[in-house]
C-alpha positions as a printed NumPy array, in Angstrom:
array([[183.543,  10.49 , -67.023],
       [182.197,  11.858, -63.763],
       [179.168,  14.085, -64.203],
       [179.385,  17.602, -62.821],
       [177.176,  18.229, -59.801],
       [174.032,  20.236, -60.578],
       [174.191,  23.962, -59.956],
       [172.848,  24.942, -56.555],
       [169.287,  26.196, -56.798],
       [168.966,  29.869, -55.97 ],
       [166.39 ,  31.148, -53.469],
       [164.997,  34.501, -52.325],
       [167.794,  34.63 , -49.767],
       [170.382,  34.894, -52.572],
       [169.103,  38.31 , -53.585],
       [170.086,  39.779, -56.961],
       [171.334,  36.523, -58.592],
       [167.999,  34.873, -57.81 ],
       [165.966,  37.767, -59.215],
       [168.04 ,  38.022, -62.388],
       [167.402,  34.316, -62.931],
       [163.714,  34.685, -62.094],
       [163.05 ,  37.551, -64.498],
       [165.007,  35.966, -67.315],
       [162.716,  32.954, -66.985],
       [159.581,  35.179, -66.82 ],
       [159.687,  37.155, -70.089],
       [156.387,  38.957, -69.616],
       [155.054,  40.953, -66.688],
       [154.542,  39.419, -63.273],
       [152.162,  40.8  , -60.673],
       [152.863,  40.252, -56.993],
       [149.891,  40.174, -54.629],
       [147.433,  42.648, -56.175],
       [147.221,  44.784, -59.298],
       [146.466,  48.49 , -59.75 ],
       [142.698,  48.   , -59.908],
       [142.828,  46.225, -56.537],
       [144.808,  49.005, -54.823],
       [143.592,  52.037, -56.796],
       [141.65 ,  53.497, -53.857],
       [144.704,  53.161, -51.61 ],
       [146.854,  54.899, -54.223],
       [144.285,  57.687, -54.388],
       [144.427,  58.025, -50.599],
       [148.223,  58.081, -50.48 ],
       [148.524,  60.602, -53.306],
       [145.503,  62.68 , -52.394],
       [144.452,  62.201, -56.01 ],
       [147.19 ,  64.63 , -57.092],
       [148.496,  63.411, -60.468],
       [151.384,  65.907, -60.538],
       [153.302,  64.564, -57.534],
       [156.579,  62.614, -57.675],
       [156.332,  58.894, -56.943],
       [158.958,  56.243, -56.246],
       [158.334,  52.517, -56.752],
       [161.229,  50.57 , -55.162],
       [161.735,  46.932, -56.121],
       [159.401,  47.512, -59.061],
       [160.119,  44.2  , -60.807],
       [157.993,  43.569, -63.893],
       [154.75 ,  44.739, -62.29 ],
       [152.319,  46.712, -64.455],
       [151.552,  49.013, -61.511],
       [153.676,  51.934, -62.746],
       [152.399,  51.838, -66.321],
       [148.768,  51.563, -65.226],
       [149.26 ,  54.472, -62.816],
       [150.894,  56.442, -65.628],
       [147.925,  55.783, -67.885],
       [145.665,  56.949, -65.036],
       [147.451,  60.31 , -65.079],
       [150.437,  59.902, -62.716],
       [153.287,  61.048, -64.968],
       [156.202,  61.519, -62.537],
       [157.118,  57.95 , -61.59 ],
       [160.604,  56.641, -60.814],
       [161.013,  52.848, -60.764],
       [164.077,  51.2  , -59.26 ],
       [165.187,  47.592, -58.971],
       [168.544,  45.94 , -58.336],
       [167.852,  43.474, -61.162],
       [169.289,  44.886, -64.401],
       [167.455,  42.326, -66.558],
       [164.026,  43.51 , -65.458],
       [164.851,  47.225, -65.602],
       [166.094,  46.897, -69.191],
       [162.937,  45.019, -70.168],
       [160.508,  47.38 , -68.467],
       [162.264,  50.493, -69.801],
       [161.917,  49.105, -73.326],
       [158.297,  48.122, -72.72 ],
       [157.455,  51.64 , -71.557],
       [159.521,  53.723, -73.961],
       [156.275,  55.219, -75.298],
       [155.493,  56.614, -71.829],
       [157.744,  59.703, -71.724],
       [159.002,  60.9  , -68.379],
       [158.811,  57.531, -66.658],
       [162.205,  56.683, -65.131],
       [163.732,  53.197, -64.794],
       [166.992,  52.78 , -62.884],
       [169.07 ,  49.862, -61.661],
       [169.533,  50.659, -57.981],
       [169.854,  49.069, -54.56 ],
       [166.871,  50.305, -52.534],
       [168.867,  49.961, -49.301],
       [171.453,  52.436, -50.634],
       [169.678,  54.77 , -53.049],
       [171.516,  57.376, -55.097],
       [168.403,  59.551, -55.293],
       [168.076,  63.143, -54.133],
       [167.023,  63.768, -50.553],
       [163.388,  64.844, -50.22 ],
       [162.727,  64.29 , -53.929],
       [159.486,  62.288, -53.637],
       [155.991,  62.86 , -52.339],
       [154.904,  59.212, -52.178],
       [156.691,  55.854, -52.062],
       [154.687,  52.782, -53.074],
       [156.117,  49.449, -51.985],
       [154.283,  46.471, -53.458],
       [155.75 ,  43.478, -51.632],
       [159.354,  44.713, -51.827],
       [159.68 ,  44.727, -48.054],
       [158.46 ,  41.117, -48.151],
       [161.408,  40.29 , -50.419],
       [163.819,  41.844, -47.924],
       [162.153,  39.878, -45.133],
       [163.115,  36.65 , -46.932],
       [166.786,  37.547, -47.325],
       [169.78 ,  36.853, -45.093],
       [170.211,  39.674, -42.601],
       [166.572,  40.702, -43.082],
       [166.18 ,  43.026, -40.042],
       [169.207,  45.101, -40.993],
       [168.17 ,  45.242, -44.653],
       [164.633,  46.375, -43.831],
       [165.899,  49.06 , -41.474],
       [168.423,  50.311, -44.051],
       [165.682,  50.393, -46.673],
       [163.274,  52.389, -44.503],
       [166.041,  54.856, -43.632],
       [166.497,  55.424, -47.352],
       [162.754,  55.755, -47.932],
       [162.607,  58.387, -45.176],
       [165.561,  60.223, -46.716],
       [164.157,  60.472, -50.24 ],
       [160.623,  61.39 , -49.081],
       [159.717,  64.963, -48.233],
       [158.539,  65.548, -44.678],
       [154.855,  64.659, -44.571],
       [155.233,  62.431, -47.622],
       [153.337,  59.159, -47.747],
       [154.413,  55.527, -47.698],
       [152.032,  52.891, -49.039],
       [153.154,  49.317, -48.489],
       [151.238,  46.315, -49.873],
       [152.38 ,  43.169, -48.093],
       [151.532,  39.592, -47.246],
       [153.058,  40.244, -43.802],
       [150.644,  40.402, -40.889],
       [150.664,  43.542, -38.691],
       [152.471,  41.647, -35.934],
       [155.438,  41.155, -38.284],
       [155.399,  44.492, -40.144],
       [154.117,  47.408, -38.058],
       [156.952,  47.392, -35.52 ],
       [159.456,  47.535, -38.407],
       [157.612,  50.186, -40.414],
       [157.251,  52.398, -37.331],
       [160.878,  52.269, -36.178],
       [162.452,  55.605, -35.278],
       [164.841,  56.497, -38.094],
       [167.535,  59.142, -38.622],
       [166.913,  62.654, -37.245],
       [163.963,  61.453, -35.184],
       [161.871,  60.652, -38.254],
       [159.316,  57.886, -38.182],
       [156.311,  56.683, -40.135],
       [152.869,  56.864, -38.548],
       [151.221,  53.822, -40.106],
       [147.879,  52.108, -40.048],
       [147.127,  48.588, -41.205],
       [144.274,  47.808, -43.594],
       [143.261,  44.201, -44.373],
       [142.881,  43.541, -48.089],
       [140.349,  40.948, -49.241],
       [141.769,  38.321, -51.56 ],
       [140.121,  35.462, -53.403],
       [136.474,  34.366, -53.531],
       [136.167,  34.06 , -49.763],
       [137.47 ,  37.641, -49.304],
       [139.83 ,  36.539, -46.563],
       [142.311,  39.245, -45.498],
       [145.396,  37.412, -46.762],
       [147.193,  40.614, -47.722],
       [147.647,  43.896, -45.879],
       [148.125,  47.522, -46.784],
       [150.166,  49.785, -44.543],
       [149.715,  53.473, -45.201],
       [151.1  ,  56.461, -43.353],
       [153.15 ,  59.627, -43.394],
       [156.699,  60.654, -42.557],
       [156.663,  62.614, -39.341],
       [158.707,  64.501, -36.745],
       [161.84 ,  65.928, -38.324],
       [164.253,  67.204, -35.687],
       [166.743,  68.559, -38.18 ],
       [166.821,  68.689, -41.984],
       [168.864,  66.318, -44.053],
       [171.939,  67.668, -45.738],
       [173.155,  65.957, -48.89 ],
       [176.69 ,  64.654, -48.678]])
């Protein structure tokens, strides 16, 4: 009998099917780029050290960032990911951390309340979008949603492997209602040679011409 052809290997560009497959094959946690201890000072800067603020972690995956921030005193954290497998796992893993929210959600089309968050922390999620088909449109749609769910003056912290030449012009695009992010790039040392392989982009949501109105 003729053998069936092997299933086509999924890649980043395939989006949700790839990530469901990835997280089913990675039963534990998986840390992209840097962990909480590496970025703790940046988190403190973005949050102003205020443990009572509302935080959103889009594309959270199975990172320990949210749980380590929770244990450091940040108790109002919403985690979203389009991969149901990882959200189910992380919700179960963190059931003893009351108040932490885990939702299956497309970060380019969030069903979250407008102006609900003080800080958004993106740890390599924008890098994932950059690898997908239609990347420019996806990244713009995502940042429009980030601007919508952040309060005016709220902070965006983005940890990325993307160099400033490939990220700043996207992060600083003018969005709906004249909003934009004023960002600065910070090189992050990585490895024994402390080469700036990763970057942090941190800034605030500025210049509202008119308020958002929920549909």
